[in-house]
mmCIF file of C-alpha atoms in Angstrom:
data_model
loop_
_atom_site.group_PDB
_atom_site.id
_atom_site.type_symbol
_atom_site.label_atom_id
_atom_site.label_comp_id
_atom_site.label_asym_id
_atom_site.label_seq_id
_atom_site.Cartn_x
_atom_site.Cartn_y
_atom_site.Cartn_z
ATOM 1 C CA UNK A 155 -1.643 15.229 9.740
ATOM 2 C CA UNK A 156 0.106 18.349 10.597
ATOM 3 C CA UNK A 157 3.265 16.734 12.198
ATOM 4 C CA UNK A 158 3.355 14.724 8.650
ATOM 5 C CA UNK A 159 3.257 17.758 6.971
ATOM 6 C CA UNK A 160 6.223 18.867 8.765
ATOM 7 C CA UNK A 161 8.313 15.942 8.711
ATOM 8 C CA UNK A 162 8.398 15.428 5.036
ATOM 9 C CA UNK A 163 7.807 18.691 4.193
ATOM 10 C CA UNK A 164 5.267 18.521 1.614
ATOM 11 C CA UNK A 165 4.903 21.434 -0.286
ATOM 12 C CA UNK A 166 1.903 21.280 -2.782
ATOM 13 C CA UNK A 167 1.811 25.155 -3.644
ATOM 14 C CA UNK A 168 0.675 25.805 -7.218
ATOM 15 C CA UNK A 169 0.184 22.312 -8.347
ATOM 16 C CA UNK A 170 -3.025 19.858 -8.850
ATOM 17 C CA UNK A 171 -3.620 16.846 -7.621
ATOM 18 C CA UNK A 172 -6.300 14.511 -8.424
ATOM 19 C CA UNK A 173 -6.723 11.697 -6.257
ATOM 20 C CA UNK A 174 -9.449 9.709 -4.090
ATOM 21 C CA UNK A 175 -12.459 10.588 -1.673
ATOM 22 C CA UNK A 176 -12.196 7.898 0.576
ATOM 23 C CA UNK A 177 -13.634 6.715 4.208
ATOM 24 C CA UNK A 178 -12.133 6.349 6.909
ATOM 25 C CA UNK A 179 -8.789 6.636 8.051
ATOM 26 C CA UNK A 180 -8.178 6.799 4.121
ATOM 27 C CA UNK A 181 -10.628 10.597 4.124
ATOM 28 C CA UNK A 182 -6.871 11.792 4.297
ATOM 29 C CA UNK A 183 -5.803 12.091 1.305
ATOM 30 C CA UNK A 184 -7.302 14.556 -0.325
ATOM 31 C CA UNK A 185 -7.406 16.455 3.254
ATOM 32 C CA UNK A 186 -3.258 16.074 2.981
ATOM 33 C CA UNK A 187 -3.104 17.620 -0.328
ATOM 34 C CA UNK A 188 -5.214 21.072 0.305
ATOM 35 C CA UNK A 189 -3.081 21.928 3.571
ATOM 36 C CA UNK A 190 -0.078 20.819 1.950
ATOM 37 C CA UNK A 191 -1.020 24.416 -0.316
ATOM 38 C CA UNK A 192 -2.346 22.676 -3.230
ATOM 39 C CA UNK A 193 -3.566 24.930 -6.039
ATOM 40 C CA UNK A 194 -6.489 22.771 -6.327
ATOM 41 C CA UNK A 195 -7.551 18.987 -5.536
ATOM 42 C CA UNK A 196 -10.063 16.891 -7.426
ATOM 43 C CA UNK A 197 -11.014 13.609 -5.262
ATOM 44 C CA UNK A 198 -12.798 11.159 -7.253
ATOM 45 C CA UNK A 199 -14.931 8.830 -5.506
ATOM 46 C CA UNK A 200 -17.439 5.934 -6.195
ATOM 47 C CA UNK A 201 -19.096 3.311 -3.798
ATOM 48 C CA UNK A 202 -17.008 0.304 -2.791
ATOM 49 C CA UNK A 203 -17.254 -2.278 0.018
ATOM 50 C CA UNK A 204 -15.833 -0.038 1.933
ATOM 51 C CA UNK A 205 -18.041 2.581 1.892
ATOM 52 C CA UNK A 206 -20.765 4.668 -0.233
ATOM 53 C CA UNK A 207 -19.717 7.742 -2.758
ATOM 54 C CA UNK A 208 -22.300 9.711 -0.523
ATOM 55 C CA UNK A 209 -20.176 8.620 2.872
ATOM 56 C CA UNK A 210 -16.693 9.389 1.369
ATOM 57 C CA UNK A 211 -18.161 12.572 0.039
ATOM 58 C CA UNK A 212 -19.010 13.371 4.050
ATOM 59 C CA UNK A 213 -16.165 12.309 5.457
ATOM 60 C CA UNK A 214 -13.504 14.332 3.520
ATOM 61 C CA UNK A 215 -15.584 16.895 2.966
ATOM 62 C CA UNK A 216 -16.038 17.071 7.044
ATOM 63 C CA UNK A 217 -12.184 16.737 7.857
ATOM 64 C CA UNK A 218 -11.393 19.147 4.947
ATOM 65 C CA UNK A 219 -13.467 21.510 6.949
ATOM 66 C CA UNK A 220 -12.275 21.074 10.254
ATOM 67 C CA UNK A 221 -8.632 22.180 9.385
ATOM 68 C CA UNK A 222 -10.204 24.985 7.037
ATOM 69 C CA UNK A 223 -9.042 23.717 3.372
ATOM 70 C CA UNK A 224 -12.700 22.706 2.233
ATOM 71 C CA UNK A 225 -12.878 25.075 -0.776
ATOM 72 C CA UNK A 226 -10.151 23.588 -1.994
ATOM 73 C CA UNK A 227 -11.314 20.162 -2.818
ATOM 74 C CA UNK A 228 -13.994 19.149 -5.069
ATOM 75 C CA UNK A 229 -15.179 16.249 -5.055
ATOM 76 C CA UNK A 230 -15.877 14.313 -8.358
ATOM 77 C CA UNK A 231 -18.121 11.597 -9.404
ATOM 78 C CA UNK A 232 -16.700 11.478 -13.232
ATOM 79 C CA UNK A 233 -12.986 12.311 -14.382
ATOM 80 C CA UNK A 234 -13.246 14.373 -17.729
ATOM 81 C CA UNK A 235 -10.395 14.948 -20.187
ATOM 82 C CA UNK A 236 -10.407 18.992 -18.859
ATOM 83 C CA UNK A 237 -9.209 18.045 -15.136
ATOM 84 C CA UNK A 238 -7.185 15.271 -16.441
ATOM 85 C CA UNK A 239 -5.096 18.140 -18.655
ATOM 86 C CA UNK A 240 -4.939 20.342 -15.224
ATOM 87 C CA UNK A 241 -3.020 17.428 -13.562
ATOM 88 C CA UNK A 242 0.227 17.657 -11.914
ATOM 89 C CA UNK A 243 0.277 14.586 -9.563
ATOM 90 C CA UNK A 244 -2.266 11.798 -9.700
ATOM 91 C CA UNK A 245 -1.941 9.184 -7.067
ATOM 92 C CA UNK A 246 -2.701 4.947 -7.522
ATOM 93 C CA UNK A 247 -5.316 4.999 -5.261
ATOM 94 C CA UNK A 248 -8.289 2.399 -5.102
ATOM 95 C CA UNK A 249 -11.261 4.468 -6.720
ATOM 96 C CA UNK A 250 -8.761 5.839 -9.245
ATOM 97 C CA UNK A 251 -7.636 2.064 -10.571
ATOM 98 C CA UNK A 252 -7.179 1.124 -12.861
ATOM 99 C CA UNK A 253 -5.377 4.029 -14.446
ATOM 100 C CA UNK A 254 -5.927 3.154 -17.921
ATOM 101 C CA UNK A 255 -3.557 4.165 -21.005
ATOM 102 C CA UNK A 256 -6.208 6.576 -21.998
ATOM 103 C CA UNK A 257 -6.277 8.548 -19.184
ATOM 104 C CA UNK A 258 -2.600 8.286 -19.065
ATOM 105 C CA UNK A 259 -2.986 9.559 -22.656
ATOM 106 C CA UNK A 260 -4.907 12.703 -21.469
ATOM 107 C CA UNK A 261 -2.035 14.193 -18.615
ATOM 108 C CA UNK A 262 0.349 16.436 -19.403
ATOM 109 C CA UNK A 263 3.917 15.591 -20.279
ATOM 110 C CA UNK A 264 5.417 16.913 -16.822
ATOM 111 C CA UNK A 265 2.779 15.019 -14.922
ATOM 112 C CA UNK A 266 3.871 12.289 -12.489
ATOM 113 C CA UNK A 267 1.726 9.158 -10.939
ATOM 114 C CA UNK A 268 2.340 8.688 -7.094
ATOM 115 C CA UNK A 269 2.171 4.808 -6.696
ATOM 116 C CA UNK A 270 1.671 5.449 -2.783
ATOM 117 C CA UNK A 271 3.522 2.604 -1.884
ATOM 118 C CA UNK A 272 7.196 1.588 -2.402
ATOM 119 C CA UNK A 273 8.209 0.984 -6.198
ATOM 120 C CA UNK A 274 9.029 -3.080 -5.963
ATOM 121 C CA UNK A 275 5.435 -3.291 -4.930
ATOM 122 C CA UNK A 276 4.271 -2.024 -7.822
ATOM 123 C CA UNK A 277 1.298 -4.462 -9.527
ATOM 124 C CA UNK A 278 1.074 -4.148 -13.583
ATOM 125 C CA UNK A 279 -2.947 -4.398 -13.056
ATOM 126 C CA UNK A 280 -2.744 -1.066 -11.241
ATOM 127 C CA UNK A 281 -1.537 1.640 -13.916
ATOM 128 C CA UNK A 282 -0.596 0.877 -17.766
ATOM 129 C CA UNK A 283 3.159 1.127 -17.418
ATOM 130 C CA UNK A 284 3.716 0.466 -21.451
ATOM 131 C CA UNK A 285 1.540 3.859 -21.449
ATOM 132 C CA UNK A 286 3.494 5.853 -19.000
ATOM 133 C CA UNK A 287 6.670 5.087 -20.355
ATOM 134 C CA UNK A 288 5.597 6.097 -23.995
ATOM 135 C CA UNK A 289 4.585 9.617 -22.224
ATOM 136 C CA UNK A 290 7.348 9.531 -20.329
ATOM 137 C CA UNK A 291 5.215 9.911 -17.441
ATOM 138 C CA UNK A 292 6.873 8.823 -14.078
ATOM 139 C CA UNK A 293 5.458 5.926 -11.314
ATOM 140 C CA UNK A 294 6.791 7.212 -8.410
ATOM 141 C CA UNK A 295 7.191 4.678 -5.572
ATOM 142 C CA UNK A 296 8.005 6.168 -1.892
ATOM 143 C CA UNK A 297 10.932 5.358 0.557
ATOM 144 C CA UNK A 298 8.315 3.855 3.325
ATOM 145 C CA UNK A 299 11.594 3.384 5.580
ATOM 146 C CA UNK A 300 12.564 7.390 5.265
ATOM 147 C CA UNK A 301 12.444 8.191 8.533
ATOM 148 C CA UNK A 302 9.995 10.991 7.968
ATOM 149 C CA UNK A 303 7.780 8.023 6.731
ATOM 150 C CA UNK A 304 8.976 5.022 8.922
ATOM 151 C CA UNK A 305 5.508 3.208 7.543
ATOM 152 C CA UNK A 306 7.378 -0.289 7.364
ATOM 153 C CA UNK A 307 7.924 0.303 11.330
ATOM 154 C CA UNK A 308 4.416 -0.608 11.339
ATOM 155 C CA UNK A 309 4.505 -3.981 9.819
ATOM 156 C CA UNK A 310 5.511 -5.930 12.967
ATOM 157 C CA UNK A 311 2.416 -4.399 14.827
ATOM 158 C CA UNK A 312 0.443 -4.229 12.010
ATOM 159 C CA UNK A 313 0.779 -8.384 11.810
ATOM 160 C CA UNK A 314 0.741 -9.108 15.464
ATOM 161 C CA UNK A 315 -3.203 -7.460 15.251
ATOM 162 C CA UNK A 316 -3.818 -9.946 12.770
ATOM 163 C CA UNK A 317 -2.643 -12.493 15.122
ATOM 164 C CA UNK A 318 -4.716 -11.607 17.786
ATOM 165 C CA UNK A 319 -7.333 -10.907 15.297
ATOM 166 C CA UNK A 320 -7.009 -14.629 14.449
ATOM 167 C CA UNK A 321 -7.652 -15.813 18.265
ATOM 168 C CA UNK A 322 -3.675 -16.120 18.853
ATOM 169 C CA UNK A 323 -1.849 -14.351 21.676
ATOM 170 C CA UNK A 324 1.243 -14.444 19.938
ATOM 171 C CA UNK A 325 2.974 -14.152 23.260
ATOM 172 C CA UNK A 326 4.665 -17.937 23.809
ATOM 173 C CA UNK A 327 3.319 -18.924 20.084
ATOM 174 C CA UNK A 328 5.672 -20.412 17.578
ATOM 175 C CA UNK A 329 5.208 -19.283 14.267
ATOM 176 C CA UNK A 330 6.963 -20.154 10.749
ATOM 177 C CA UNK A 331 6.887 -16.360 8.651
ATOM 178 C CA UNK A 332 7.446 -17.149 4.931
ATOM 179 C CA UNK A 333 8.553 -14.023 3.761
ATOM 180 C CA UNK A 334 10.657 -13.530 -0.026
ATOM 181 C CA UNK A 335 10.936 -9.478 0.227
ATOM 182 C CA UNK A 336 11.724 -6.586 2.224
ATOM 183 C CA UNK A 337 9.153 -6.758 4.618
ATOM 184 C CA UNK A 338 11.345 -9.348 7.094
ATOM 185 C CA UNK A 339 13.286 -7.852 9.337
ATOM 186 C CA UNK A 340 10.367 -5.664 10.272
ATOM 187 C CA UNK A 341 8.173 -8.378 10.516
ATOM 188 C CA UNK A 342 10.416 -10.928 12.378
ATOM 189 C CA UNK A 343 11.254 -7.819 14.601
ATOM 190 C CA UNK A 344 7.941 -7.285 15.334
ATOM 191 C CA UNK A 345 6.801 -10.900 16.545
ATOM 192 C CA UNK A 346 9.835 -11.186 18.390
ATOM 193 C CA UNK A 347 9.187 -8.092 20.521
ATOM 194 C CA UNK A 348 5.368 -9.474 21.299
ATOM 195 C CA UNK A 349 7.203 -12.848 22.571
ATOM 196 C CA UNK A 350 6.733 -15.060 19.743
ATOM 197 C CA UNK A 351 8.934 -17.500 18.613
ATOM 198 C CA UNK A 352 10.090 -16.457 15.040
ATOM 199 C CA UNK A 353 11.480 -18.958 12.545
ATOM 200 C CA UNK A 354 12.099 -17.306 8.944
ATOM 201 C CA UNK A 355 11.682 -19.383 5.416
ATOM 202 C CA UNK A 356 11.877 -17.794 2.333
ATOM 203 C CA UNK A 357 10.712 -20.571 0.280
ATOM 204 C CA UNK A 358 7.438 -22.418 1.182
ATOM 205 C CA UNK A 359 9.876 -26.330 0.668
ATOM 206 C CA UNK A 360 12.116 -25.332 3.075
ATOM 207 C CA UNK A 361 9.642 -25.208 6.016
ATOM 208 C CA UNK A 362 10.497 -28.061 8.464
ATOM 209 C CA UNK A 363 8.033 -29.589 10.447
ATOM 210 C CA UNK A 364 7.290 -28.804 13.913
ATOM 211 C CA UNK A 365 4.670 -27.947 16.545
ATOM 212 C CA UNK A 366 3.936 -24.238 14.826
ATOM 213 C CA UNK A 367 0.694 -22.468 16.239
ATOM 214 C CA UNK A 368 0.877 -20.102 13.204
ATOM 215 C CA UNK A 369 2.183 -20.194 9.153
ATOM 216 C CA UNK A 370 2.435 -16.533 8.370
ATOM 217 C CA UNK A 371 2.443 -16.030 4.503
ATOM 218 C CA UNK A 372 4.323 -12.695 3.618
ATOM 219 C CA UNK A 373 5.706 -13.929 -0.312
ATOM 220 C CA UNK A 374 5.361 -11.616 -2.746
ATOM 221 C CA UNK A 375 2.565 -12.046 -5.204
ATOM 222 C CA UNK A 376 2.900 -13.625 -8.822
ATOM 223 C CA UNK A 377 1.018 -14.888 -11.667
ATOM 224 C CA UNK A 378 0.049 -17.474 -9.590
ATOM 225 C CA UNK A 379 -1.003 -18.034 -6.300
ATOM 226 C CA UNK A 380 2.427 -18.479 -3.920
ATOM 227 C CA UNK A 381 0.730 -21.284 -2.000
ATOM 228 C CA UNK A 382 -0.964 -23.589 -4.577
ATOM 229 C CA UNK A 383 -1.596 -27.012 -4.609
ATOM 230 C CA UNK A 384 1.962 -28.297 -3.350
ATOM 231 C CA UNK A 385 2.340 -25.650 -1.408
ATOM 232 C CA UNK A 386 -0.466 -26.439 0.720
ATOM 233 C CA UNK A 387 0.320 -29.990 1.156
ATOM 234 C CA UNK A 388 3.624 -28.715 2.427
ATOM 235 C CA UNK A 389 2.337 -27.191 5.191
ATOM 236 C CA UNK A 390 -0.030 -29.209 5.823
ATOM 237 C CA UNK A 391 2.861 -32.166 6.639
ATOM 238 C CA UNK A 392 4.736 -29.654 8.575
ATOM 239 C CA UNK A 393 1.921 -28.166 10.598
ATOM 240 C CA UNK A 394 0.488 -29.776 13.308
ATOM 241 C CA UNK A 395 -3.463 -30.190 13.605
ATOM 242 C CA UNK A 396 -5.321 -26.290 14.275
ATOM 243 C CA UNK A 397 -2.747 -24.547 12.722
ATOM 244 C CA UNK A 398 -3.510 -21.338 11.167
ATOM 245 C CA UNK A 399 -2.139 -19.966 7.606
ATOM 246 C CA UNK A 400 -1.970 -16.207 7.824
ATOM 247 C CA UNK A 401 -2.380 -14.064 4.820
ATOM 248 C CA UNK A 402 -0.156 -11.187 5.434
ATOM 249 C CA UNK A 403 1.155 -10.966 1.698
ATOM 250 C CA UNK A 404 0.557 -12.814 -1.134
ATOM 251 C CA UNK A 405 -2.121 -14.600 -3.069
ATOM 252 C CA UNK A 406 -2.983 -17.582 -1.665
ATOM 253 C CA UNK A 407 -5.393 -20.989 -2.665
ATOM 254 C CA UNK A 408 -7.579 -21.049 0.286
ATOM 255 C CA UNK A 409 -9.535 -23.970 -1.467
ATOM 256 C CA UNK A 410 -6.688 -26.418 -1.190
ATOM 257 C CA UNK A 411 -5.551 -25.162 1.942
ATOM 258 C CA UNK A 412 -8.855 -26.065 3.283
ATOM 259 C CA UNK A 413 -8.939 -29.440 1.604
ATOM 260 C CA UNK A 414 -5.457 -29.608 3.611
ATOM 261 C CA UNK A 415 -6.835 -29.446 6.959
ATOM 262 C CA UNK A 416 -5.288 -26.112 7.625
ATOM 263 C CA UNK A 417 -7.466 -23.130 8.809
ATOM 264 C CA UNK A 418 -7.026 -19.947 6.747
ATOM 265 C CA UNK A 419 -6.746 -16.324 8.161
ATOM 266 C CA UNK A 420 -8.873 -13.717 7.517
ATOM 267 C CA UNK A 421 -11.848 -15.566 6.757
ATOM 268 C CA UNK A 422 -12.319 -12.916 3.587
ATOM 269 C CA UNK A 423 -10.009 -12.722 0.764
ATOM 270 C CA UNK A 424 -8.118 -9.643 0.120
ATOM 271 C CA UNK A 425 -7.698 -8.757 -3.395
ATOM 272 C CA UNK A 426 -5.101 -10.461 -5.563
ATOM 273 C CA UNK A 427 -1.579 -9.212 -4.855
ATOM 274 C CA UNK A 428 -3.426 -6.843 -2.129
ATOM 275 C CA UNK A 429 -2.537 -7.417 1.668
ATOM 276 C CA UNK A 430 -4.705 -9.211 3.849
ATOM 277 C CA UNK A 431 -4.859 -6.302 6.539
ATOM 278 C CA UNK A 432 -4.707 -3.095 6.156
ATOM 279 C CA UNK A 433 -2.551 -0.636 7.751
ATOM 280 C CA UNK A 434 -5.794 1.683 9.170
ATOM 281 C CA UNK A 435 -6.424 -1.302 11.706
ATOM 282 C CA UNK A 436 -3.788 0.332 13.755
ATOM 283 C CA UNK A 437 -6.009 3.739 13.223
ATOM 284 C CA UNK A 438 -4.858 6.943 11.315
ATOM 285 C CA UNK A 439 -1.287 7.534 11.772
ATOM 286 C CA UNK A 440 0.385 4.632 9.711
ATOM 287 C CA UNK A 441 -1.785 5.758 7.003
ATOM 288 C CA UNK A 442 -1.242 9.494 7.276
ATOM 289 C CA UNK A 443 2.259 8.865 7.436
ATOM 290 C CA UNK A 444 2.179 6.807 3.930
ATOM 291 C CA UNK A 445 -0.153 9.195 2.033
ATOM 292 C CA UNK A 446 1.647 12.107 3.020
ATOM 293 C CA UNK A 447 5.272 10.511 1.827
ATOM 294 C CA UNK A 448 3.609 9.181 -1.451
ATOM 295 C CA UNK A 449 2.529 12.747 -1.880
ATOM 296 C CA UNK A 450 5.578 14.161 -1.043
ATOM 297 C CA UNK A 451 7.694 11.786 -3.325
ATOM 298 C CA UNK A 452 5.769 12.951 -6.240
ATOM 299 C CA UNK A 453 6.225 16.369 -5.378
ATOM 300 C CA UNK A 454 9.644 15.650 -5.306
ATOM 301 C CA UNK A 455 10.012 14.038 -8.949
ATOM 302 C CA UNK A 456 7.503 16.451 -10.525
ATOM 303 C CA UNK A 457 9.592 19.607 -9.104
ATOM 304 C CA UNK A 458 12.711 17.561 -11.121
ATOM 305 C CA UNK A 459 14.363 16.882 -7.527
ATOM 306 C CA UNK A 460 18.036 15.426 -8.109
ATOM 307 C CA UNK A 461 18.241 11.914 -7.310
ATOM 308 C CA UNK A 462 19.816 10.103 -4.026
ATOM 309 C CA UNK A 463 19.857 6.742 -2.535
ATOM 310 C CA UNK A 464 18.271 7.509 0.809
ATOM 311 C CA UNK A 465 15.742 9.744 -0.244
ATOM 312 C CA UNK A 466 11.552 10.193 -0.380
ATOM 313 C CA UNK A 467 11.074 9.063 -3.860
ATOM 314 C CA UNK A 468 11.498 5.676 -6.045
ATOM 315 C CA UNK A 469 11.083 5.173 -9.834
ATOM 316 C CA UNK A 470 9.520 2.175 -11.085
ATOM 317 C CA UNK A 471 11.393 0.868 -14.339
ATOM 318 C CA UNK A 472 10.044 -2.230 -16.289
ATOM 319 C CA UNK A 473 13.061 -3.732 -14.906
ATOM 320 C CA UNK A 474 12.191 -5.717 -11.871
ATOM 321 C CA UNK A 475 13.977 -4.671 -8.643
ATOM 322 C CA UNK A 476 15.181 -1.843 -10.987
ATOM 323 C CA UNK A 477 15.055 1.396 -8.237
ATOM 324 C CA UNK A 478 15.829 4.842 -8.272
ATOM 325 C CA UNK A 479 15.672 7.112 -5.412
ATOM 326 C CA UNK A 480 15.707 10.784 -4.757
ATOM 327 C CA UNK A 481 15.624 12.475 -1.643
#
């Protein structure tokens, strides 16, 4: 968390952040914020599947006392319109969704929303955009390839684990990636350098058959599901017989997958447009590294940083692919 700090620099000094109390490798946060010099930090929490209120209230509190910056976080239970009006940066996180036009309603005008993960990510069920542009509010995505971030350096591993997760060595396997986005070169990169054997389709019909151990699904997430009813019958003529479909990225029909013959990876659905691993499997640091550059982008936009293409910070427009960055 420290060398984060460093690296990007984050400087929270006299501004407010309200974010999440989390567990796990996701405790961060909050921690981030208070030794990045915030003023003060409100961490909302509630009890998920991932953990309890009661455990996320433990284990932020605990880390926020190991590095000394406990009195500087409380830790909430209920948002009211008072903290809401303190707000500088709020960040997209899971116990905060969704953020709703009327809390949007209750920031300030020079407040900014830290999406926490790069701005052509950005899902419309998170955060009431129509809202935030009305306040002119700003989503601010962050530059996960910055390389005080380097987050998307993680993909490659991060999908390998869910190989081997699967029962697949990878090394010596063949394996068909669909992947529409950004995500590809670090992905294909990172197979490769395990020894798989890496074809790349960014369309489900192009897929050809052939004797593939693994289908990794990496589209980006619609309306509807990217591997549907026709979908699934295409791979299931192109895949041999045990063939696994991966769910790195994007919403998938498991039901006619199954009805396919093909096996489906993880066994548990991730929420839709969510990823079907998440980057704490490989531990703390690809996390630390994100929360810390969402943070930092924020801080960036709300201190009215000028913009540049290979900086921290993206702004999410209505216009799709639409992207500005700032350093």
């Amino acid at each position: 968390m420290g060398r984060a700090l460093t690296e990007t620099l984050l400087d929270l000094s006299e501004l407010t952040v309200l974010t999440e109390a989390a567990t796990g490798a996701y405790a961060v946060t909050a921690v981030l914020a208070a030794m990045a010099g915030a003023r003060q930090v409100y961490a909302f929490t509630k009890t998920t599947r991932h953990g309890t209120s009661a455990e996320a209230r433990e284990q932020t509190l605990k880390l926020a006392d190991s590095v000394g910056v406990a009195n500087r976080i409380d830790i909430l239970e209920q948002i009211t319109p008072d903290i809401l009006h303190q707000t500088d940066i709020i960040t997209n996180s899971g116990h905060l969704r969704p953020l709703t036009a009327a809390l949007i309603d209750e920031l300030p005008r020079e407040a900014v929303i830290a999406l926490m993960f790069e701005a052509w990510e950005f899902r419309s069920e998170d955060l009431d955009m129509d809202a935030c542009l009305r306040r002119g509010i700003p989503i601010v995505g962050v530059n996960e390839r910055h390389p005080s971030v380097d987050v998307f350096s993680f993909l490659g591993p991060l999908c390998v684990k869910q190989l081997h997760d699967s029962g697949l060595s990878v090394y010596k396997n063949r394996i068909a990636l669909l992947c529409d986005n950004d995500f590809i070169g670090s992905l294909r990169s990172g197979l490769a350098s395990s020894g798989a054997s890496v074809d790349v389709f960014e369309d489900v019909q192009t897929l050809y058959r052939a004797q593939w151990d693994a289908i990794i699904v990496a589209l980006r997430p619609t309306a509807e599901p990217r591997i549907g009813s026709p979908e699934a019958a295409h791979l299931a003529a192109c895949a041999p017989a045990g063939a696994i479909v991966l769910q790195f990225w994007g919403d998938m029909d498991r039901t006619v997958l199954s009805a396919n013959g093909l096996g489906v990876w993880p066994t548990t659905p991730p929420g839709l447009g969510h990823m079907g691993i998440l980057l704490s499997e490989l531990g703390p640091e690809p996390v630390v590294r994100l929360q810390a550059g969402g943070l930092r982008a924020a801080e960036w936009v709300r201190r009215s940083g000028a913009v540049s293409s290979d900086g921290f910070a993206q702004i999410v427009t209505p216009a799709s692919g639409s992207i500005a960055n700032s350093r």
